[in-house]
Each structure stands twice: as structure tokens, then as C-alpha cells.
PDB file of C-alpha atoms and ligand atoms in Angstrom:
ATOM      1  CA  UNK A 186      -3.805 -26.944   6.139  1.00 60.00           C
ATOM      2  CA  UNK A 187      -6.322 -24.825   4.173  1.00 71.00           C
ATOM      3  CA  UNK A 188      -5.194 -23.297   0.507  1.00 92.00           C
ATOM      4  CA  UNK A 189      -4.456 -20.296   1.775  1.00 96.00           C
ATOM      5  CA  UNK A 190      -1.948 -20.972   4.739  1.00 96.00           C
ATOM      6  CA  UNK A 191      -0.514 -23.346   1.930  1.00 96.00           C
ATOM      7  CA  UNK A 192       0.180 -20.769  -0.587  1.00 97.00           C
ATOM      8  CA  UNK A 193       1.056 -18.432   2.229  1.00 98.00           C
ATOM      9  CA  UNK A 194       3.875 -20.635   2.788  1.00 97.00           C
ATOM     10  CA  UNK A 195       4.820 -20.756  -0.812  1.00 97.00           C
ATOM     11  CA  UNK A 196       4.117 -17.285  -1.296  1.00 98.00           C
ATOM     12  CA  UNK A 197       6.533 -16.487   1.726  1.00 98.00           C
ATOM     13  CA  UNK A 198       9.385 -18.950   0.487  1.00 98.00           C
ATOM     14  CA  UNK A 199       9.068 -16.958  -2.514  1.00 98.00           C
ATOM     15  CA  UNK A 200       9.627 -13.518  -1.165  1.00 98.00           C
ATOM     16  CA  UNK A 201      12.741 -15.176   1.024  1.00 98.00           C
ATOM     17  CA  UNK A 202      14.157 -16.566  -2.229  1.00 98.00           C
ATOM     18  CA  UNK A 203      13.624 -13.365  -4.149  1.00 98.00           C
ATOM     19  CA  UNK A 204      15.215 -10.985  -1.408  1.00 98.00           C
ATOM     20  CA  UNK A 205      18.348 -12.898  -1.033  1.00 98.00           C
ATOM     21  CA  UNK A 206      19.064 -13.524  -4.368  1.00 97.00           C
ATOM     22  CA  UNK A 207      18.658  -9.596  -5.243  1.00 96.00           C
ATOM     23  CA  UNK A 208      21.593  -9.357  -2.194  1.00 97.00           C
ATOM     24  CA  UNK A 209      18.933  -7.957   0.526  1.00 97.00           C
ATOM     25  CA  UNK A 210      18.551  -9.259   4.029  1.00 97.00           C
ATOM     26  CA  UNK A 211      15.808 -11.647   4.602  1.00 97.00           C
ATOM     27  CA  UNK A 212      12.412 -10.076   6.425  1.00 96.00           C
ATOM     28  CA  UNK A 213      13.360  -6.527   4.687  1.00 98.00           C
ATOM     29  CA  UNK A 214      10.248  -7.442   2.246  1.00 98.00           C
ATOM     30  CA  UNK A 215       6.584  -6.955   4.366  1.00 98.00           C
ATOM     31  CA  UNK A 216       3.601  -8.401   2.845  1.00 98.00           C
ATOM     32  CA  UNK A 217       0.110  -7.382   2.826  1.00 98.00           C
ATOM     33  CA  UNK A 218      -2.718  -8.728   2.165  1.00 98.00           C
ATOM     34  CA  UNK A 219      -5.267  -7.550  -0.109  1.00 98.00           C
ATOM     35  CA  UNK A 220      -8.695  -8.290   0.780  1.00 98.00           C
ATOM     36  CA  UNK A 221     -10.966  -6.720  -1.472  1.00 97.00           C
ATOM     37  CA  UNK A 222     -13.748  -8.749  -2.891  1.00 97.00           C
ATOM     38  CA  UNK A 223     -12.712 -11.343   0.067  1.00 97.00           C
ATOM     39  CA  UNK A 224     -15.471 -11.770   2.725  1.00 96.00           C
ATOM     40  CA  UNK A 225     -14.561 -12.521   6.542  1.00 96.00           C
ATOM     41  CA  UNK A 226     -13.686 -15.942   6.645  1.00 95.00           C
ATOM     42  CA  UNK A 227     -11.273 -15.531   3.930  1.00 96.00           C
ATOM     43  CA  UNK A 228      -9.492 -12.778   5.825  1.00 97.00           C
ATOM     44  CA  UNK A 229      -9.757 -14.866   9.145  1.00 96.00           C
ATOM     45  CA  UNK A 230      -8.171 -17.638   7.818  1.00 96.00           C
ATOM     46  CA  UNK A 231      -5.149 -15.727   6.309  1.00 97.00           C
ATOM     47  CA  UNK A 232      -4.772 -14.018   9.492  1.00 98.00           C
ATOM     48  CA  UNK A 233      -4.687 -17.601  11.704  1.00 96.00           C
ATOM     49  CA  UNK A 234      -1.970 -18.200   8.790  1.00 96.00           C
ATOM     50  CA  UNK A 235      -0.088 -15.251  10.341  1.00 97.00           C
ATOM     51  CA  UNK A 236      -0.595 -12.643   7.962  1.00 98.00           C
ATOM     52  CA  UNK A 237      -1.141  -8.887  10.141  1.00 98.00           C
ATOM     53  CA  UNK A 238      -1.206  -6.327   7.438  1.00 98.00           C
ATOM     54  CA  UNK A 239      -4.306  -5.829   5.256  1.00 98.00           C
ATOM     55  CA  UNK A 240      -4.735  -3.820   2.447  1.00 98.00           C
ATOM     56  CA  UNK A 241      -8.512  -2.410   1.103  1.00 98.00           C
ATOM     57  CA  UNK A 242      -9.348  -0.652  -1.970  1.00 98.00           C
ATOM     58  CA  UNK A 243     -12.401   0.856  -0.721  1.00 98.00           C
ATOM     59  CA  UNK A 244     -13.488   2.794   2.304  1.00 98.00           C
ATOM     60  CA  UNK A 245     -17.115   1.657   2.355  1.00 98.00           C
ATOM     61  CA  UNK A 246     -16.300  -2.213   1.624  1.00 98.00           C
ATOM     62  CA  UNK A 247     -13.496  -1.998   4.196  1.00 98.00           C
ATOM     63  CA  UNK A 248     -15.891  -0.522   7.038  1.00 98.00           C
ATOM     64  CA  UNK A 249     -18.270  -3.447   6.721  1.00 97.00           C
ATOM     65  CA  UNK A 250     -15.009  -6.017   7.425  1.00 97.00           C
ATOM     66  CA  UNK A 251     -13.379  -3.839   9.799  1.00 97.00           C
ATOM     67  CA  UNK A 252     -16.589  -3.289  11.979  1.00 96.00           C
ATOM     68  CA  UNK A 253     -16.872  -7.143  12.213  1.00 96.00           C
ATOM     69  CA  UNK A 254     -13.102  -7.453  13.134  1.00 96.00           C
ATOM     70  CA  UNK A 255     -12.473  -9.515  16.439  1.00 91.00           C
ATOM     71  CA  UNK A 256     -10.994  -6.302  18.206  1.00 88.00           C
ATOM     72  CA  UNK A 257      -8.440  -9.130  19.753  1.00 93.00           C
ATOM     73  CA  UNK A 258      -7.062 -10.314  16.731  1.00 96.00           C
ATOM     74  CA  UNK A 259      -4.719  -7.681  16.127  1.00 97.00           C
ATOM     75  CA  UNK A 260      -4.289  -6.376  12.874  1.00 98.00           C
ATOM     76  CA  UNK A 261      -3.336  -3.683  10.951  1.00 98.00           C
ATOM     77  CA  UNK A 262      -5.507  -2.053   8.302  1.00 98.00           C
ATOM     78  CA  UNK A 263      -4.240   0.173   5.636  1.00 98.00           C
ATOM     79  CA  UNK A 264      -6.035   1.985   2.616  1.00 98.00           C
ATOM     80  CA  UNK A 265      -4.617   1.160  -0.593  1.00 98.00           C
ATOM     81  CA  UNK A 266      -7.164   2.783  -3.524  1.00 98.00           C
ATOM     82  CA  UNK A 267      -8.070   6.376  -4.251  1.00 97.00           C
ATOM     83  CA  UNK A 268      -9.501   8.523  -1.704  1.00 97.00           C
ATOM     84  CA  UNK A 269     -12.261  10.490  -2.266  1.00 97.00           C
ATOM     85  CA  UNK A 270     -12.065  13.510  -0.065  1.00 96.00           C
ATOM     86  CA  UNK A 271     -15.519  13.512   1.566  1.00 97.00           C
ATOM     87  CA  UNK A 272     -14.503   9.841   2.710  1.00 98.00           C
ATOM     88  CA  UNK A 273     -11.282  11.693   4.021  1.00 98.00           C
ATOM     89  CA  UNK A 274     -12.729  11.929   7.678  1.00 98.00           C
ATOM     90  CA  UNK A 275     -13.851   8.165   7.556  1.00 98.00           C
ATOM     91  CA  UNK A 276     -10.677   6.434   6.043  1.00 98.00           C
ATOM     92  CA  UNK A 277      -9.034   8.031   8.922  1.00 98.00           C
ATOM     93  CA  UNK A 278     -11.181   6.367  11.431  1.00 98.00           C
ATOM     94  CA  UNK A 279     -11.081   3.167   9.928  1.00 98.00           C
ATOM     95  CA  UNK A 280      -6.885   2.957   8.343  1.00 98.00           C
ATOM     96  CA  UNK A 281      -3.612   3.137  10.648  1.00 98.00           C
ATOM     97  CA  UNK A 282      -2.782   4.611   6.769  1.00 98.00           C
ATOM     98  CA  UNK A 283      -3.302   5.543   3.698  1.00 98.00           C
ATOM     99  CA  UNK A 284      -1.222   4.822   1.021  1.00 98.00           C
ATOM    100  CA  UNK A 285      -2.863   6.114  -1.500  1.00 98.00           C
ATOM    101  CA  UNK A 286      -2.308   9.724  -1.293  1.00 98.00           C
ATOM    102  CA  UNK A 287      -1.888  11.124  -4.757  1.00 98.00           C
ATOM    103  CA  UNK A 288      -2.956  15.109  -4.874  1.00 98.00           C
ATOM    104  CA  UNK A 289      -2.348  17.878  -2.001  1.00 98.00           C
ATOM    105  CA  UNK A 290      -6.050  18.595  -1.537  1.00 98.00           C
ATOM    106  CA  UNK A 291      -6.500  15.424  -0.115  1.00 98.00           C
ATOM    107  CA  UNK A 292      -3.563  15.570   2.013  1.00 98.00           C
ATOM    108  CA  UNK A 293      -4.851  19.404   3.527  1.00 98.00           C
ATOM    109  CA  UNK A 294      -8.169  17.658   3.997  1.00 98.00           C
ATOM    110  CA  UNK A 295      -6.102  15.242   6.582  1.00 98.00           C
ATOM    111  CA  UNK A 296      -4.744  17.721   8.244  1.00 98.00           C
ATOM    112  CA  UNK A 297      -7.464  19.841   8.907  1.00 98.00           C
ATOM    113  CA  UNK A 298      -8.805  16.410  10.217  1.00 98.00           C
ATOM    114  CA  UNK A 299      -6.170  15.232  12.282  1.00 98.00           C
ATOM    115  CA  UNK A 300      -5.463  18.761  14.032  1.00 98.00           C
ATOM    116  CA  UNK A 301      -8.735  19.074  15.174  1.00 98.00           C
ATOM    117  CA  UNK A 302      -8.253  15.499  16.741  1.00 98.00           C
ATOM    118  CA  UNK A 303      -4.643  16.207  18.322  1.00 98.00           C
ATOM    119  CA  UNK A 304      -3.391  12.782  15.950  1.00 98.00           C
ATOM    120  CA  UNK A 305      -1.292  12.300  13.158  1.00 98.00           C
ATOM    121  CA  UNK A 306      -0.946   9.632  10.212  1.00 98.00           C
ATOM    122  CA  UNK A 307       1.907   7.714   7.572  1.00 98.00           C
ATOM    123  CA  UNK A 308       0.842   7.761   4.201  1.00 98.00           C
ATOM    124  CA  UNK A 309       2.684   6.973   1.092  1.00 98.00           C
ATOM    125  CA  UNK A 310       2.079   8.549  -2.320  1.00 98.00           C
ATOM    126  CA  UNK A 311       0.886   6.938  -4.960  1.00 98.00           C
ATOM    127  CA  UNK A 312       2.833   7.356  -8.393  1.00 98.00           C
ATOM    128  CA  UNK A 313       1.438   6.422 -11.973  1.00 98.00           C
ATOM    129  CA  UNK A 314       4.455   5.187 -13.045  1.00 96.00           C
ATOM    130  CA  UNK A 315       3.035   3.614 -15.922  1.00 92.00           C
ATOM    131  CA  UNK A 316       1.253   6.587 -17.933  1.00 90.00           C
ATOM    132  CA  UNK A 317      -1.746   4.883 -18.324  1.00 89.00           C
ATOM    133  CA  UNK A 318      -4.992   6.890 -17.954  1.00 88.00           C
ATOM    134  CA  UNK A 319      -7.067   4.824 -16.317  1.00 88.00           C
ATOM    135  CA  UNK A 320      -4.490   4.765 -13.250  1.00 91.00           C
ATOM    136  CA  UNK A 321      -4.681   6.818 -10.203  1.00 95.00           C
ATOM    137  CA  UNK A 322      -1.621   8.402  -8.653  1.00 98.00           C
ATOM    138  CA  UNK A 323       0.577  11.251  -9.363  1.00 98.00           C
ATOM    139  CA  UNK A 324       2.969  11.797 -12.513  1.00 98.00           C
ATOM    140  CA  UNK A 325       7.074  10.901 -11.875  1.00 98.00           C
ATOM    141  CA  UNK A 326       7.477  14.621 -12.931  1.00 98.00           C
ATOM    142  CA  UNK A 327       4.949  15.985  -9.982  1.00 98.00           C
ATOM    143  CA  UNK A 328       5.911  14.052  -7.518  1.00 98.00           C
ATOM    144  CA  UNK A 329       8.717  16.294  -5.627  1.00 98.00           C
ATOM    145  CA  UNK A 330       6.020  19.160  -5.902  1.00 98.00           C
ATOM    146  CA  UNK A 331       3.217  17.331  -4.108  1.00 98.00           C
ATOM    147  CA  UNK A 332       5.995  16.245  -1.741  1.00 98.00           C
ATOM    148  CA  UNK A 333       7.097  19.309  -0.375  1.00 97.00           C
ATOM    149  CA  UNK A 334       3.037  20.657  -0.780  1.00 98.00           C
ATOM    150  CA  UNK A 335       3.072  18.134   2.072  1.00 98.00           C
ATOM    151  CA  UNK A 336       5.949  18.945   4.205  1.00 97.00           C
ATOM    152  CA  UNK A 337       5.254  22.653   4.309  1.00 97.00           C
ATOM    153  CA  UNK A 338       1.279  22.452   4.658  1.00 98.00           C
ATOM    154  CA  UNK A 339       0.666  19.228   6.356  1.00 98.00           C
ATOM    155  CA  UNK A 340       3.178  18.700   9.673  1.00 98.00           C
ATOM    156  CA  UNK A 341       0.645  16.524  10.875  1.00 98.00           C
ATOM    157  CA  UNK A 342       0.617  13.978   7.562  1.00 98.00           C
ATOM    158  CA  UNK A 343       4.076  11.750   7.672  1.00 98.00           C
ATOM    159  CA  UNK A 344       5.487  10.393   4.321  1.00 98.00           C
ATOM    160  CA  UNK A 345       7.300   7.272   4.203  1.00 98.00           C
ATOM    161  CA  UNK A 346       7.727   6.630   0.904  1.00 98.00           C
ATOM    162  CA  UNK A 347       5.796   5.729  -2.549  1.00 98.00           C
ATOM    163  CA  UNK A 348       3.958   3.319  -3.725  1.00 98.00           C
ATOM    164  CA  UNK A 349       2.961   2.399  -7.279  1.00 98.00           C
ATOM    165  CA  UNK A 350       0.381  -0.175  -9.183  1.00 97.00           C
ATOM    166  CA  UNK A 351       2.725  -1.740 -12.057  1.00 93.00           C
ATOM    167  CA  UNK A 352       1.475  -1.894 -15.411  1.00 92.00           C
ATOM    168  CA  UNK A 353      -1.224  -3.930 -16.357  1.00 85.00           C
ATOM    169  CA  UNK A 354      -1.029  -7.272 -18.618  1.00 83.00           C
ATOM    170  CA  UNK A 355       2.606  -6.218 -19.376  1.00 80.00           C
ATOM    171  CA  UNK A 356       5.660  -8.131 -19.862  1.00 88.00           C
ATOM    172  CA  UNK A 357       8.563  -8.414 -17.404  1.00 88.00           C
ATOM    173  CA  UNK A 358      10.643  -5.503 -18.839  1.00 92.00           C
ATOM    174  CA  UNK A 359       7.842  -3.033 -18.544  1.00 93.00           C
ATOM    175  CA  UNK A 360       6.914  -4.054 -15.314  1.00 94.00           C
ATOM    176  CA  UNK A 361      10.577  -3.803 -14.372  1.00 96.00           C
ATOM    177  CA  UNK A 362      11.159  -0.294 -15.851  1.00 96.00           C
ATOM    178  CA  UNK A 363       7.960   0.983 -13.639  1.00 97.00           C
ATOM    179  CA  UNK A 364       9.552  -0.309 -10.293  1.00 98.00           C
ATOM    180  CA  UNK A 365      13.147   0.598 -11.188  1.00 98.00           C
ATOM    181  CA  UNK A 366      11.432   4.273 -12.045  1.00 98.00           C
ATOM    182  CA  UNK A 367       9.773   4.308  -8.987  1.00 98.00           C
ATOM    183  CA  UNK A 368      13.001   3.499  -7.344  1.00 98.00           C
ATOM    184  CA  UNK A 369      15.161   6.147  -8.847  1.00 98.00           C
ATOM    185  CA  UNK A 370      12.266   8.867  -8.306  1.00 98.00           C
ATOM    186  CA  UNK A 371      12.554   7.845  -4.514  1.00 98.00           C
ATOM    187  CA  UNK A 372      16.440   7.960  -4.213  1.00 98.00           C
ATOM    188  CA  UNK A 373      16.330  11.077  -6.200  1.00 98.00           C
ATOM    189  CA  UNK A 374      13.965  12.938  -4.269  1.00 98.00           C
ATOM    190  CA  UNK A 375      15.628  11.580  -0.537  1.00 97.00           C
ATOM    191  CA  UNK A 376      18.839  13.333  -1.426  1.00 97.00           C
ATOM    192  CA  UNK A 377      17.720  16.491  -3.485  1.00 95.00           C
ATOM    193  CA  UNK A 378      15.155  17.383  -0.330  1.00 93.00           C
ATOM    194  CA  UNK A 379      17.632  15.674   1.985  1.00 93.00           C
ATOM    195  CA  UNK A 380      14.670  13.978   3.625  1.00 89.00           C
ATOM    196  CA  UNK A 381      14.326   9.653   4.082  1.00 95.00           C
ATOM    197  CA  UNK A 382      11.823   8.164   1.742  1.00 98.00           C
ATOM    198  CA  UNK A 383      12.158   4.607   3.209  1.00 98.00           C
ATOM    199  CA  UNK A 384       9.381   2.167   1.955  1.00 98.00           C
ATOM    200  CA  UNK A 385       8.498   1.476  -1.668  1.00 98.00           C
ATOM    201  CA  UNK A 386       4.936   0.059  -1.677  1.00 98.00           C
ATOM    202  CA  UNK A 387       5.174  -2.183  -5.280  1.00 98.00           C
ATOM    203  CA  UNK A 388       4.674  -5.197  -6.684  1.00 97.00           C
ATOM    204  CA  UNK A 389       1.290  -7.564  -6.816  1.00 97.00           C
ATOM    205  CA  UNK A 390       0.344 -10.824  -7.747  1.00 97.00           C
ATOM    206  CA  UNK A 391       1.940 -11.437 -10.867  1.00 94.00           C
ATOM    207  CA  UNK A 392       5.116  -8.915 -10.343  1.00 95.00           C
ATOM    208  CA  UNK A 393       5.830  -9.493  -6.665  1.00 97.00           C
ATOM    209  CA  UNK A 394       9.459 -11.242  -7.049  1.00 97.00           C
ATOM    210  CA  UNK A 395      10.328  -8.182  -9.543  1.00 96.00           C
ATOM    211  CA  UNK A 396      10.215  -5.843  -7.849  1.00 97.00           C
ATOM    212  CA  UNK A 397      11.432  -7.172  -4.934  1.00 98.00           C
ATOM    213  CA  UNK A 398      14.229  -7.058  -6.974  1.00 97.00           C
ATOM    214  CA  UNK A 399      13.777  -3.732  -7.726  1.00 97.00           C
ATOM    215  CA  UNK A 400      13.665  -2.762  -3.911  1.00 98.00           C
ATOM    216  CA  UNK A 401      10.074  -3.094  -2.962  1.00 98.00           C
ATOM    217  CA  UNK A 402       9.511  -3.072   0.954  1.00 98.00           C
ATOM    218  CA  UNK A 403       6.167  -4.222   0.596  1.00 98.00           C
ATOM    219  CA  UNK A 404       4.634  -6.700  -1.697  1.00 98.00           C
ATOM    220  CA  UNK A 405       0.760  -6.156  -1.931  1.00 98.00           C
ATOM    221  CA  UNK A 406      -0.979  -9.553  -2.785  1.00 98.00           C
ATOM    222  CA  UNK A 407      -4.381 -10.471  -3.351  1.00 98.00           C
ATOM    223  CA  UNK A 408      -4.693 -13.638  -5.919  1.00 97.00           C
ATOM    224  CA  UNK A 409      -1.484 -15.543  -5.019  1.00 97.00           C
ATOM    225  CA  UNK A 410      -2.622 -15.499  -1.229  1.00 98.00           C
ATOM    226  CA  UNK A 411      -6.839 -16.134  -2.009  1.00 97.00           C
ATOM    227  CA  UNK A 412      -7.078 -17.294  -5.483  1.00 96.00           C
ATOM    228  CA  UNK A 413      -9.028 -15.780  -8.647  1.00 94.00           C
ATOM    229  CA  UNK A 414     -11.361 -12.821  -7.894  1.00 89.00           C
ATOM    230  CA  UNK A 415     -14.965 -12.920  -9.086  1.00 79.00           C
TER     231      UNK A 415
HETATM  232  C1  LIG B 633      -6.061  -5.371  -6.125  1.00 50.54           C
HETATM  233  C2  LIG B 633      -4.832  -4.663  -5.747  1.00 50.54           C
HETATM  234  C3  LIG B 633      -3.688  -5.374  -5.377  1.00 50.54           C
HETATM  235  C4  LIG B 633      -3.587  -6.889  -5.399  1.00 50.54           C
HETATM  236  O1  LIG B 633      -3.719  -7.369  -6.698  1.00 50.54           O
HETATM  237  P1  LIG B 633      -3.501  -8.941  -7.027  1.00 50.54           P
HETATM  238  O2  LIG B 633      -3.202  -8.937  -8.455  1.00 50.54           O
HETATM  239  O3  LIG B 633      -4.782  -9.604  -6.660  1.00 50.54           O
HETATM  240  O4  LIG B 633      -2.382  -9.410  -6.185  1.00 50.54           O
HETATM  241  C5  LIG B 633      -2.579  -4.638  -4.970  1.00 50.54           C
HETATM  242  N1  LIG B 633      -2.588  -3.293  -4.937  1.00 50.54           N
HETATM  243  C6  LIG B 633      -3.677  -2.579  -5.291  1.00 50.54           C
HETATM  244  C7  LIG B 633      -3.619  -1.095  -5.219  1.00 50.54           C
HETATM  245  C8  LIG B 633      -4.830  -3.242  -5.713  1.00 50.54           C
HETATM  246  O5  LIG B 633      -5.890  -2.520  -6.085  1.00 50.54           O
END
């Protein structure tokens, strides 16, 4: 067995143990894979360990991989880091998503897209649930605004939820208090619009089994599955 269908298996042993014990039925976690940084072979191998959902940062990185991906092995390929909007038209040829979606503009820019090709997409939006500056993603408090922004300008742009990147180099309770935040926004929102919110998009490398915890329905992993980053 290579490393990474090795910690693959721990990894996934993990998310079982961490879903039951927070009272949740087993397979109610999903996890992606995060592959930037990580060339093909990397992302081959973790897909022959049975891993189908991959998760890029970058449009232009992720075109290079994608373009080389075996059109047999099937995968699916979501974008998880800022959008720009003149990569808007791209992202959509390349992502079955984007869940990254964190201002309306960008969201209008979709639709113009997607009606003029007859198609539609899922997207979550991103929430900086930490307050820290250097983080993409829409405040708590703007949140419901940019949500119904979307549902009465953009028919053709589906949200499923929110996602959020946890604070960075913090301790457990912080990193807790972001994911039961982004929790509570979601409930809050799904019965004051009256309108199902179901998948919370949190929890990485170091945080994963916290905020499964805290209700994540996908864990987005990158150094527990390939090791360090250069
Ligand atoms: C890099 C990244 C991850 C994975 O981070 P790890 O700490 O390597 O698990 C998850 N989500 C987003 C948005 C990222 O940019």
C-alpha cells in the first residue's frame, strides 16, 4: 500500500469514529480531496485509493490537472478558492461547482454565463467566520443578504449550503466557535427564509474531527491525505 491509501484509511476510520461519536449516521461526512500544489500522480494515486471528490484552489493550476485527467476515471472536480470574475466563464467549464462564492457580482456573472448556455450550477458560499482580514468569504452579518441577492437574481445558480476556512494556527475552542457559528448562521437562515441549506463545507487538516462534530458534511483535506506542502 502506498502512504496515501494508508492514511486514507486512517483518515477515513477517523471521520467514522468522529461521526458516530457526535450521534450522526456513518457516511453523512463526504471527503474531498485537496490537491493544490499536488501534481498528477499524487492525485492518481488517491483516486485508485477511492477518493472521487477533488477540491482546487486555483482555476489556472486546476486546468493544467484537469486537462490531463483520464476522462474514464470518473471524478468530480469542485472549486474551492476565490473566484476572480474574469475566470468566471472558465471555472465553469472546468468545476461541477464552486464553492467559493462569496459576493453577488460574481454570482450575476454565473448567471449571465449559464443562461446563455441553457445549464445551471451548486455553489456554496463562503463565510469568514473568523474575522480575519486576510480571509476571503462573506461576513456572518451579510450572509442572508447575499443569499437572497442570489435567489431573486440568479434562478440559474443553486445554493446548498456554506462553507467556511477555520481559523488559522488557533486552538480547539476557536476553531470550534467558527464551525458552531457557521452552523447556527445556516440553521438560522433555513428557517427565517424557509429555504434548505443542507451541506456545511468545514473543517481541514488539523480541524477535520471538530467540526465534524460541529455538523460538517464535508471535510476538505489536503496534508492528512498527501503529507506536508512545499
Ligand atoms: C488548502 C485548503 C484546504 C486543505 O488544507 P489542509 O490543511 O492541507 O488540509 C481546505 N480548504 C481550502 C479552502 C484550502 O485552501
Amino acid at each position: 500500500m502506498t502512504s496515501i491509501m494508508n492514511r486514507f484509511e486512517e483518515i477515513q476510520s477517523k471521520i467514522l469514529a468522529a461521526t458516530r461519536s457526535s450521534g450522526r449516521k456513518p457516511g453523512t461526512v463526504a471527503l474531498m480531496a485537496v490537491t493544490k500544489t499536488r501534481i498528477l500522480p499524487e492525485i492518481i494515486e488517491a483516486w485508485q485509493a477511492g477518493i472521487r471528490l477533488f477540491g482546487e484552489n486555483r482555476v489556472q493550476e486546476a486546468a493544467l490537472k484537469i486537462g490531463e485527467w483520464p476522462t474514464e476515471r470518473l471524478a468530480e472536480w469542485r472549486l474551492i478558492g476565490n473566484l476572480q470574475r474574469n475566470k468566471a466563464r472558465k471555472a465553469l467549464d472546468l468545476f461541477s461547482r464552486v464553492d467559493s462564492v462569496d459576493r453577488l457580482e460574481l454570482a450575476v456573472d454565473l448567471q449571465r454565463i449559464l443562461s446563455e448556455r441553457d445549464s445551471k450550477v451548486e455553489v456554496l458560499l463562503e463565510v469568514n467566520t473568523s474575522g480575519e482580514a486576510s480571509k476571503h468569504g462573506v461576513s456572518p452579518e451579510r450572509t442572508e443578504k447575499l443569499l437572497e441577492g442570489i435567489l431573486l437574481h440568479c434562478p440559474r445558480v443553486t445554493i446548498r449550503g456554506l462553507m467556511t476556512v477555520g481559523p488559522l494556527g488557533a486552538d480547539a475552542r476557536e476553531a470550534a466557535a467558527a464551525f458552531s457559528l457557521l452552523r447556527e448562521l445556516r440553521d438560522g437562515l433555513s428557517e427565517r427564509l424557509g429555504f434548505e441549506l443542507p451541506e456545511l463545507s468545514m473543517g481541514m487538516s488539523e480541524d477535520f474531527e471538530m467540526a465534524i462534530e460541529q455538523g460538517s458534511t464535508c471535510v476538505r483535506l489536503g496534508r492528512a491525505l498527501f503529507g506536508p506542502r512545499e
